[in-house]
Short mmCIF file of C-alpha atoms and ligand atoms in Angstrom, two decimals:
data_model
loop_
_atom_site.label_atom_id
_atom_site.label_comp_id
_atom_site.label_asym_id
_atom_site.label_seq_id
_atom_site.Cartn_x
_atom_site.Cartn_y
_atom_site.Cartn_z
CA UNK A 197 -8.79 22.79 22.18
CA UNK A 198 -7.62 22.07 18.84
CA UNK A 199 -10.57 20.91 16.66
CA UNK A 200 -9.59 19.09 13.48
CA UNK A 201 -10.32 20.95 10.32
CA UNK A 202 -9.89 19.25 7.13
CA UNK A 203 -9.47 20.70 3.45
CA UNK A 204 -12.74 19.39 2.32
CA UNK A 205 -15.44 17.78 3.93
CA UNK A 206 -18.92 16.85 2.69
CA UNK A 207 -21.64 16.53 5.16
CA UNK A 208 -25.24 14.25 4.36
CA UNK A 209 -25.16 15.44 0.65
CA UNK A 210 -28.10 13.60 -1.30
CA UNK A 211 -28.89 14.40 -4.74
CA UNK A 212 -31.74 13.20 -6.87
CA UNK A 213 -32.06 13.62 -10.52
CA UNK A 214 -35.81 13.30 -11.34
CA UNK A 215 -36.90 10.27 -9.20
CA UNK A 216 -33.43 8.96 -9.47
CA UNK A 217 -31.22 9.34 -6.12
CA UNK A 218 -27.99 9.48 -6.96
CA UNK A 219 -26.55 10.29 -4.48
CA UNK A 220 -27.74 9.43 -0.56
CA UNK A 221 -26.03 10.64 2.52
CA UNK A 222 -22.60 11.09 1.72
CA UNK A 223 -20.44 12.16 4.85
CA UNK A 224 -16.64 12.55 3.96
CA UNK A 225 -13.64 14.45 5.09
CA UNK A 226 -10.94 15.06 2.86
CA UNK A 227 -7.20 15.35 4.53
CA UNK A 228 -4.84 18.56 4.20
CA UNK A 229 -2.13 17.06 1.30
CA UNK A 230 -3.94 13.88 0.84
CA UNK A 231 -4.64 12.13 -2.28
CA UNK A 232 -8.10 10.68 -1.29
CA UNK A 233 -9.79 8.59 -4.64
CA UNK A 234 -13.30 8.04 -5.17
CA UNK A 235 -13.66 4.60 -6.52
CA UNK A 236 -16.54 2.62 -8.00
CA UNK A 237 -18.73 1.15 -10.88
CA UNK A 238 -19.96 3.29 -13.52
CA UNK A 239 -23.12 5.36 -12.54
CA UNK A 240 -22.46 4.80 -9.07
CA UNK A 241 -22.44 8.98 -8.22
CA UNK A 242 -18.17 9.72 -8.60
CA UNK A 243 -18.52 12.55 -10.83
CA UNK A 244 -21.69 13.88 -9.23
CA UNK A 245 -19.89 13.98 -5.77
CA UNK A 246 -16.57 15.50 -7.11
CA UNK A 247 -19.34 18.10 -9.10
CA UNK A 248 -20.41 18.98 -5.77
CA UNK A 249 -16.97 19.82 -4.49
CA UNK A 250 -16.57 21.67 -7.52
CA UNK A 251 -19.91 23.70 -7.45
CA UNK A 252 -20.97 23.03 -10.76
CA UNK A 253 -23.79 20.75 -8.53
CA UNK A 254 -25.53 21.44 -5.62
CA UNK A 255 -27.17 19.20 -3.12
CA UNK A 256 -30.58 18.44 -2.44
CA UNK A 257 -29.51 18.21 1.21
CA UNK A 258 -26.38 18.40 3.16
CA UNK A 259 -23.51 20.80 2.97
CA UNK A 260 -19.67 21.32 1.17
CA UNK A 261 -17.03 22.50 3.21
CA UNK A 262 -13.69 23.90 1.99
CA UNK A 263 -11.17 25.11 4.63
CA UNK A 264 -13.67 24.67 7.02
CA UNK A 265 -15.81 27.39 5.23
CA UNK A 266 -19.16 26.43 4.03
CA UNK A 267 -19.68 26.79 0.24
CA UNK A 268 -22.53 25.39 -0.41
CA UNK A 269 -23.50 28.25 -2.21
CA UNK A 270 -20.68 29.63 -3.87
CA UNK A 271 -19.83 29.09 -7.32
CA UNK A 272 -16.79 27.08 -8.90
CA UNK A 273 -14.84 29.90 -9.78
CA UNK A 274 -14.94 30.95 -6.43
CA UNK A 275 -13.53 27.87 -4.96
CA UNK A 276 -9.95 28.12 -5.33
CA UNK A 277 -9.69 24.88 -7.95
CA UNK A 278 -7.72 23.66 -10.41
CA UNK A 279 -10.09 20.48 -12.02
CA UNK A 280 -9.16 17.53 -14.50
CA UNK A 281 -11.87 16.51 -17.01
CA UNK A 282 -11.86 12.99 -18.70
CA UNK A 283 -12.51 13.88 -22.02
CA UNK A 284 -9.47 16.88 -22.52
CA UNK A 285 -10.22 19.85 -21.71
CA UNK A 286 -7.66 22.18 -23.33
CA UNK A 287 -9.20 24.90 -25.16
CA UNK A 288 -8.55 23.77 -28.87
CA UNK A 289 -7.48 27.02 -30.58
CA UNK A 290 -5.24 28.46 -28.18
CA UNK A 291 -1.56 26.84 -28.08
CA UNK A 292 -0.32 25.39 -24.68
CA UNK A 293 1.22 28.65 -23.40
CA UNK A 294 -2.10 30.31 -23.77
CA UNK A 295 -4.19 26.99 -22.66
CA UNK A 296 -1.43 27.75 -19.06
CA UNK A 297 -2.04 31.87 -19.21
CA UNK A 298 -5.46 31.95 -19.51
CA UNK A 299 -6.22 31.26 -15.75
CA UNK A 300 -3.44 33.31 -14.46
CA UNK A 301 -4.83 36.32 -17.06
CA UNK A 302 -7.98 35.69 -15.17
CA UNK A 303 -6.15 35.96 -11.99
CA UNK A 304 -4.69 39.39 -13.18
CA UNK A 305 -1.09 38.19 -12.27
CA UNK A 306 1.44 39.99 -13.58
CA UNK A 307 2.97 39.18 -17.19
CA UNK A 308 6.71 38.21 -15.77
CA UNK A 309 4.82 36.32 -12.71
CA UNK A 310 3.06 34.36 -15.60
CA UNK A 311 6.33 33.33 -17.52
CA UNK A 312 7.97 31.62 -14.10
CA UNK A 313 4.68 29.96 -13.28
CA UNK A 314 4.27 28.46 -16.69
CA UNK A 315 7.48 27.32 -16.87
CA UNK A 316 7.64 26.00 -13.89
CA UNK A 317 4.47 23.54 -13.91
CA UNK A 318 5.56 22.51 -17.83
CA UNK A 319 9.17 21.63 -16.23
CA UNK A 320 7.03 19.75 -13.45
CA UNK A 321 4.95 17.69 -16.15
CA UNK A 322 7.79 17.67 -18.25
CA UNK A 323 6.24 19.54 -21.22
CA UNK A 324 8.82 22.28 -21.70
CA UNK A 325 9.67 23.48 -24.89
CA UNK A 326 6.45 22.63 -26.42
CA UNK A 327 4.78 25.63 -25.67
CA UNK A 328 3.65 26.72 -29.04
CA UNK A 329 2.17 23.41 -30.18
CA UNK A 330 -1.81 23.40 -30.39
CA UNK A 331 -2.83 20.21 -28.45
CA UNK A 332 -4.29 19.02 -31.90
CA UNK A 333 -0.12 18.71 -32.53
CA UNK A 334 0.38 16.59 -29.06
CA UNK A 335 -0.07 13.04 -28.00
CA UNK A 336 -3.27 11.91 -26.36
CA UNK A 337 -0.73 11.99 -22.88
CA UNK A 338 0.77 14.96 -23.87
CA UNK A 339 -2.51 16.57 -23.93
CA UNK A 340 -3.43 15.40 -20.55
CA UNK A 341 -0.26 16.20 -19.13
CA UNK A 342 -0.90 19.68 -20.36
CA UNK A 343 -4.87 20.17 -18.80
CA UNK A 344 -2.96 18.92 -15.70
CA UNK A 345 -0.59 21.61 -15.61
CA UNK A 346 -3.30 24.18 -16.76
CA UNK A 347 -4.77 23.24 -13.69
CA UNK A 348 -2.39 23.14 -11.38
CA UNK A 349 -0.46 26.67 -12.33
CA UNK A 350 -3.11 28.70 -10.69
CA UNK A 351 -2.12 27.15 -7.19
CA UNK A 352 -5.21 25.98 -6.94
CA UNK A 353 -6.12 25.06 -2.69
CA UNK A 354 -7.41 22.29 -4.16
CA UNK A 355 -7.54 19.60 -7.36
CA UNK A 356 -10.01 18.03 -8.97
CA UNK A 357 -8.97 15.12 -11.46
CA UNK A 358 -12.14 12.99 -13.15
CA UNK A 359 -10.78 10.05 -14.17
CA UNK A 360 -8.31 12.21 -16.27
CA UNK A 361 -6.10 8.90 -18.00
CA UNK A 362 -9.40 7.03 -18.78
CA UNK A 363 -8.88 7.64 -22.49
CA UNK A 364 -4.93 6.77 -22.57
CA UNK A 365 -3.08 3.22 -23.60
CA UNK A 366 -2.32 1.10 -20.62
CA UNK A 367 1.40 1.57 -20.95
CA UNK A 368 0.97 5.93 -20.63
CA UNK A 369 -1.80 5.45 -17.84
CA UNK A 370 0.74 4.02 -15.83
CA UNK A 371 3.39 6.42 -16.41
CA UNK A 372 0.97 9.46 -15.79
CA UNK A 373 0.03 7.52 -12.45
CA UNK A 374 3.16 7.47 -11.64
CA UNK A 375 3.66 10.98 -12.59
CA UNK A 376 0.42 12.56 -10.98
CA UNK A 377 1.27 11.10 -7.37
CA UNK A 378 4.96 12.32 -7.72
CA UNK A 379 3.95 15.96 -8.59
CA UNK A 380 1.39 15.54 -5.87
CA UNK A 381 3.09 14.76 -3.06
CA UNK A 382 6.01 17.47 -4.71
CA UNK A 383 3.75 20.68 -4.32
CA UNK A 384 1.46 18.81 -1.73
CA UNK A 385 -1.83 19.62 -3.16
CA UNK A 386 -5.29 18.51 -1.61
CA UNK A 387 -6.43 16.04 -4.56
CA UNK A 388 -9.45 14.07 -5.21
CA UNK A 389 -9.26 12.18 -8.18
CA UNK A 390 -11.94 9.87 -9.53
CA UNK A 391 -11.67 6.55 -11.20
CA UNK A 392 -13.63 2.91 -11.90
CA UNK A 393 -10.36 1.34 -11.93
CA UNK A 394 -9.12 -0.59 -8.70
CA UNK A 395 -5.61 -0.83 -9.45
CA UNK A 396 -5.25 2.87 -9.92
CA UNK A 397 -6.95 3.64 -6.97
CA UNK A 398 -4.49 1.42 -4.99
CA UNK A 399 -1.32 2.00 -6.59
CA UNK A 400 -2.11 6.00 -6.55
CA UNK A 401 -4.17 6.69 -3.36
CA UNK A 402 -3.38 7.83 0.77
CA UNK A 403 -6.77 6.85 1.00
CA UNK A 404 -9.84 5.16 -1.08
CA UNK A 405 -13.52 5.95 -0.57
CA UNK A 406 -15.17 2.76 -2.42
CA UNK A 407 -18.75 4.00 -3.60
CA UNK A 408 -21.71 1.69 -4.45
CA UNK A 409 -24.82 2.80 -5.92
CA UNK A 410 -24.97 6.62 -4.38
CA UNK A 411 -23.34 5.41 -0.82
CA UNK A 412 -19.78 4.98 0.98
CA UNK A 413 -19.50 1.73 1.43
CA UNK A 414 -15.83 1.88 2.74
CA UNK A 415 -13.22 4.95 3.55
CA UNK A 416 -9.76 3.30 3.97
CA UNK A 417 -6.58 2.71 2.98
CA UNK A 418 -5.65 1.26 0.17
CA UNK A 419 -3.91 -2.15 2.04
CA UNK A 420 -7.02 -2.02 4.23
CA UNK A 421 -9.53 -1.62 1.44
CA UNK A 422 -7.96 -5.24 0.04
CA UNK A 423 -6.98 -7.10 3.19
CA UNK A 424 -9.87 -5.90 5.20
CA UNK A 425 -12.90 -5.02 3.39
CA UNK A 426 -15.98 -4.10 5.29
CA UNK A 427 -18.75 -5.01 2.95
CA UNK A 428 -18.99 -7.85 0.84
CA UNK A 429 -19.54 -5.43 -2.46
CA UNK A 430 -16.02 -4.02 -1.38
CA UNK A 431 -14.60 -7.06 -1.72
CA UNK A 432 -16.06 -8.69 -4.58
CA UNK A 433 -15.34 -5.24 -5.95
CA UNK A 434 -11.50 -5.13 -5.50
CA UNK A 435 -9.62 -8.16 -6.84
CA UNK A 436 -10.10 -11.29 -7.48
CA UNK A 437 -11.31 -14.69 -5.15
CA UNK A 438 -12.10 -18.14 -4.88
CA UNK A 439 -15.63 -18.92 -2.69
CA UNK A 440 -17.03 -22.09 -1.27
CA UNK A 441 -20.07 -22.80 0.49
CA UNK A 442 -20.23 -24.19 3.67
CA UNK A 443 -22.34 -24.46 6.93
CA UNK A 444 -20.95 -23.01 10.39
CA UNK A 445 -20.14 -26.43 12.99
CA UNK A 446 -18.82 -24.36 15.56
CA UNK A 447 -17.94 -20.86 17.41
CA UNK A 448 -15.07 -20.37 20.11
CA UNK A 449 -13.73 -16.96 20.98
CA UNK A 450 -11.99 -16.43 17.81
CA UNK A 451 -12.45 -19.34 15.64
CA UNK A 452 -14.61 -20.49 13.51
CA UNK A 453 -15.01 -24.02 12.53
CA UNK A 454 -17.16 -24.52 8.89
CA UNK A 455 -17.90 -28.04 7.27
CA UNK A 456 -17.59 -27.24 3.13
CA UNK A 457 -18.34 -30.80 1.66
CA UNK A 458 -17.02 -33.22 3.74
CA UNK A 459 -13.74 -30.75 4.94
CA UNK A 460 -13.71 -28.89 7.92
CA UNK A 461 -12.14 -25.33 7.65
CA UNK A 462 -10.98 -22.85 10.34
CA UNK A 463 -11.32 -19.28 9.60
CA UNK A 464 -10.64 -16.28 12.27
CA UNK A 465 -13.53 -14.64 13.20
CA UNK A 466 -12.01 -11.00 12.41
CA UNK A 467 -11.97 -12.37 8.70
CA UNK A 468 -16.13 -11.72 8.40
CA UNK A 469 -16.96 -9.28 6.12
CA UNK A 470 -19.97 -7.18 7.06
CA UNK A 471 -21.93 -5.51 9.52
CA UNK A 472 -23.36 -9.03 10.77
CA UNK A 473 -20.67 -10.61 12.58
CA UNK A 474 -22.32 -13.16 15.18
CA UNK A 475 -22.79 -16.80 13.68
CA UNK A 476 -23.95 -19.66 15.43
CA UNK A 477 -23.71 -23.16 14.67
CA UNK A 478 -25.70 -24.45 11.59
CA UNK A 479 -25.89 -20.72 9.57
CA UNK A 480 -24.96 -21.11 6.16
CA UNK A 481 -22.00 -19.51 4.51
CA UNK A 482 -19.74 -18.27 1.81
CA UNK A 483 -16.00 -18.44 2.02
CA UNK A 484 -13.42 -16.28 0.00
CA UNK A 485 -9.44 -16.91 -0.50
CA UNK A 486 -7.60 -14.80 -2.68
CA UNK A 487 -5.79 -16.64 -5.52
CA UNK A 488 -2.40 -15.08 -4.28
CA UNK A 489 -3.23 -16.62 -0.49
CA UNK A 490 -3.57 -20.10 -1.87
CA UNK A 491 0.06 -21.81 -1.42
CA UNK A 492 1.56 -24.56 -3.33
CA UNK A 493 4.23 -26.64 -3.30
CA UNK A 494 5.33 -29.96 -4.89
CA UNK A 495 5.75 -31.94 -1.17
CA UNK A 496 3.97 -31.79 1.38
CA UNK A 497 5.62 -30.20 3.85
CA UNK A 498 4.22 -26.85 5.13
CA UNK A 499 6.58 -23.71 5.46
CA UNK A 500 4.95 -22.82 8.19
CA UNK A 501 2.91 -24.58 11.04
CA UNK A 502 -0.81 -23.22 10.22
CA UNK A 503 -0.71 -24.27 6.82
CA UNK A 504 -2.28 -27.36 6.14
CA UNK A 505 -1.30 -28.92 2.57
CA UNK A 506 -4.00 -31.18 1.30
CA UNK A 507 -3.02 -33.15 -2.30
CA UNK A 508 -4.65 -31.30 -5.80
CA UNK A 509 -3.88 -31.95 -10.02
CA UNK A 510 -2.59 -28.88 -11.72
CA UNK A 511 -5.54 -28.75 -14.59
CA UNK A 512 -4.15 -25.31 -16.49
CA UNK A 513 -1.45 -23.27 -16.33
CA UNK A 514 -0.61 -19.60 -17.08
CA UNK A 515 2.35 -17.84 -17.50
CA UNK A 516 1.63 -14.01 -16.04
CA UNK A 517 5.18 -12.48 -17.21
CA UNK A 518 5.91 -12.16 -13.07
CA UNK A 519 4.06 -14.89 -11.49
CA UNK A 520 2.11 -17.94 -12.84
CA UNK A 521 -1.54 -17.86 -12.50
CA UNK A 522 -2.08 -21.98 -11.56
CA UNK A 523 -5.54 -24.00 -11.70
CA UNK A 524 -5.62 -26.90 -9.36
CA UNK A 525 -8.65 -29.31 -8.22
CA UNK A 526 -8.86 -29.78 -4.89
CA UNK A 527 -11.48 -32.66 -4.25
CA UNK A 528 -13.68 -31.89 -7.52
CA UNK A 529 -13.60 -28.20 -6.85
CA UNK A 530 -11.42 -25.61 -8.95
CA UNK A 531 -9.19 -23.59 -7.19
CA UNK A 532 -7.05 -20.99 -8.78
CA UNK A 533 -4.05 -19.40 -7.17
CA UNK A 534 -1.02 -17.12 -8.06
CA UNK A 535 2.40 -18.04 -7.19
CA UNK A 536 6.21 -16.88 -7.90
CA UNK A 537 8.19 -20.27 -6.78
CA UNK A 538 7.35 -21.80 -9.86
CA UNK A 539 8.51 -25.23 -10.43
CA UNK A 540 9.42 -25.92 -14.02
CA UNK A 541 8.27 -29.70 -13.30
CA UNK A 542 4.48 -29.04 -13.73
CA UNK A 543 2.49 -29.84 -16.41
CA UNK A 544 -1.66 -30.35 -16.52
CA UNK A 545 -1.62 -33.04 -13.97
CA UNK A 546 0.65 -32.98 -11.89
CA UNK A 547 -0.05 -33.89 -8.29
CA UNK A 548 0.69 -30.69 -6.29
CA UNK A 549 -0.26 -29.73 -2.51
CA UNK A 550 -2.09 -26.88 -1.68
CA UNK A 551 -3.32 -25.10 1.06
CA UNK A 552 -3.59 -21.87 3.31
CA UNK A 553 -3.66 -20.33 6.78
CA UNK A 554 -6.83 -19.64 8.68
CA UNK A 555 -6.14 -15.78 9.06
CA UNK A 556 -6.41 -15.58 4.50
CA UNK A 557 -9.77 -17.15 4.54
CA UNK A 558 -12.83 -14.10 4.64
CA UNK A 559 -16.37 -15.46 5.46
CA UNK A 560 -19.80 -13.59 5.08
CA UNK A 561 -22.72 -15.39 6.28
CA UNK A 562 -25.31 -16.24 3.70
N1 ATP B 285 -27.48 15.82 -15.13
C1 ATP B 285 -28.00 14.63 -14.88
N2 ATP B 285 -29.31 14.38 -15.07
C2 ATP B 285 -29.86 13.18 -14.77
N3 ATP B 285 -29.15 12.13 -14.31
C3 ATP B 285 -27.84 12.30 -14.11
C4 ATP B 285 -27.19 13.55 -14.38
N4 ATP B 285 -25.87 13.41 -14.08
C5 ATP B 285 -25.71 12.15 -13.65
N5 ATP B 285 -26.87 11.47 -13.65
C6 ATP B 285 -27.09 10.08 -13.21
O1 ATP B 285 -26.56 9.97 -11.90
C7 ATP B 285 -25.92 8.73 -11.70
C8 ATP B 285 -24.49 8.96 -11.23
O2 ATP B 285 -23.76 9.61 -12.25
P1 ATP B 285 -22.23 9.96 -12.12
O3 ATP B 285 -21.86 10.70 -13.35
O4 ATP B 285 -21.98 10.63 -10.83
O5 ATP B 285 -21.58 8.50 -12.11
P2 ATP B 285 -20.04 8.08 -12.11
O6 ATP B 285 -19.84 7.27 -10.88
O7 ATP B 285 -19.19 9.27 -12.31
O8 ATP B 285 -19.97 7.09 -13.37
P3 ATP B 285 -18.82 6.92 -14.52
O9 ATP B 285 -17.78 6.01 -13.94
O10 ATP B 285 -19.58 6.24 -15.63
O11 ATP B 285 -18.32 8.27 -14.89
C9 ATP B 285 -26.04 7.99 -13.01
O12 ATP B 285 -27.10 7.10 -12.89
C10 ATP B 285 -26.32 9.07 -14.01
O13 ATP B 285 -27.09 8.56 -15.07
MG1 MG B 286 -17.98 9.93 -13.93
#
């Protein structure tokens, strides 16, 4: 029998600081190649899970595998790592060429070894020819691109990044995203990287652990962690939503009919977020559509048979530089939505139909 062995797996780790648990009962199992992120609110026990990986931690409870060895008890420079700090973590008075020798020294690889190692992770981050600069002489992403490829010329089994384009300008933190999952997938490198931000974890990520307060709330992938979140944090965590209030009239099979003012609303019943998914008539609650699953047009015919266009009155508009971000009210309530078939006849006011299918609405009972 062929038992599944993965690169890294964590088993019931819990780790209290003081009286403080910070971390409590995380199980997870890390793919061979995989880019698995660790995502979540400040504080939330990211950097304290990826420590334990590392070694520079060790659990209270549970277990770290690596290779399907237990090292639990072995220490970082033992592990076979190459690890990304937020803050850089180039050593300040050596120049990049000896920042990139110092772990292969270490290593005791061979001087001519060295030189084609080097120079191939600086053509891979694109740093060559700047070996002699001290990273006080490079850019902020120059720097980072650097600590990457310090990390990553000791063919490390595994790497470690801590939310290593944190302190970078939007415009270079998308770049090095880019960059990061392109060398990545290129060598093929076990990676767990570590970040609060949602839109790097889903542009980046295989898959997404979403963290809350010391737990797993979700392990998915990254369309699944938006289109079908498991907990209600996860969703209120990733993206953005409107939410109505309502009271449950009626249950059939896979429909469920709610009353939210005086409008009745179907919603499928694989659209409830949580653990508690039986509702019976008269339980109260909340409703969610994602601003990009609310449709408009100017008439009122559908595009497609389960959409149901009901009349609204633009009330603001803003352009997004790729889609227009659109307010409407819809019987007293605000509703905002995101579209691309922008017609250039709306102004605040403008009568407008909106609407959207059954399967877009998520519920979670109250
Ligand atoms: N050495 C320590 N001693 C005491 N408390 C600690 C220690 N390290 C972390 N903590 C606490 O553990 C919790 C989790 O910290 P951790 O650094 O893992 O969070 P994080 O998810 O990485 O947050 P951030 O996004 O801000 O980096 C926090 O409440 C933090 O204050
Ligand atoms: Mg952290």
């Amino acid at each position: 029998m062929n038992a599944i062995t993965f690169d890294v797996e964590i088993k019931g780790a819990r780790k209290q600081f003081g009286s403080n648990v910070v971390l409590n009962d995380i199980n997870l199992e890390v793919k061979q190649g995989e880019l698995l992120t660790l995502l979540g609110p400040s504080g939330c026990g990211k950097s304290t899970t990826l420590n334990l990986i590392a070694g520079f931690l060790e659990a209270d409870q549970g277990d770290v595998y690596i290779k399907g060895k237990k090292v639990t008890k072995v220490p970082p420079y033992k592990r076979d790592l190459g690890m990304v700090f937020q803050t850089y973590s180039l050593f300040p008075h050596m120049t990049v060429l000896e920042n990139l020798s110092f772990g292969l020294k270490l290593r005791k690889v061979a001087k001519t070894e060295q030189k084609k190692k080097i120079d191939r992770v600086l053509e891979l981050v694109k740093m060559s020819g700047l070996e002699h600069r001290y990273p006080r002489e490079l850019s902020g992403g120059q720097r980072q691109r650097v600590a990457i490829a310090r990390a990553l010329v000791v063919e490390p089994e595994l790497l470690l990044l801590d939310e290593p384009l944190s302190n970078l300008d939007a415009k270079l933190r998308h770049e090095l995203r880019a960059e990061i999952k392109r060398l990545q997938k290129e060598i093929g490198v076990t990676t767990i990287f570590v970040t609060h931000d949602q839109e790097e974890a889903l542009s980046m990520s295989d898959r997404v652990v979403v963290m809350n307060a010391g737990k797993i709330e979700q392990i998915s992938t990254p369309t699944a962690i938006y289109n079908h979140p498991e907990t209600e944090f996860v969703f209120q965590f990733i993206g953005k939503s409107n939410s109505f209030e309502g009271e449950v009239v009626d249950t059939e099979d896979r429909k469920i009919t709610v009353k939210v003012g005086e409008e009745i609303i179907h919603v499928d019943s694989a659209n409830i977020i949580g653990e508690n998914r039986s509702l019976r008539a008269e339980d109260e609650v909340k409703l969610y559509i994602r601003p990009e699953n609310v449709h408009i047009s100017s008439t009122r015919e559908a595009s497609s048979p389960t959409l149901e266009l009901q009349p609204a009155k633009i009330i603001q508009l803003n352009y997004l530089g790729t889609s227009w971000e659109v307010d409407v009210s819809l019987q007293g309530k605000t509703i905002q939505l995101l579209t691309n078939s922008y017609d250039s006849t709306w102004q605040y006011g403008s009568e407008v139909y909106v609407g959207w299918n059954p399967s877009e609405i998520m519920l979670t009972k109250k």
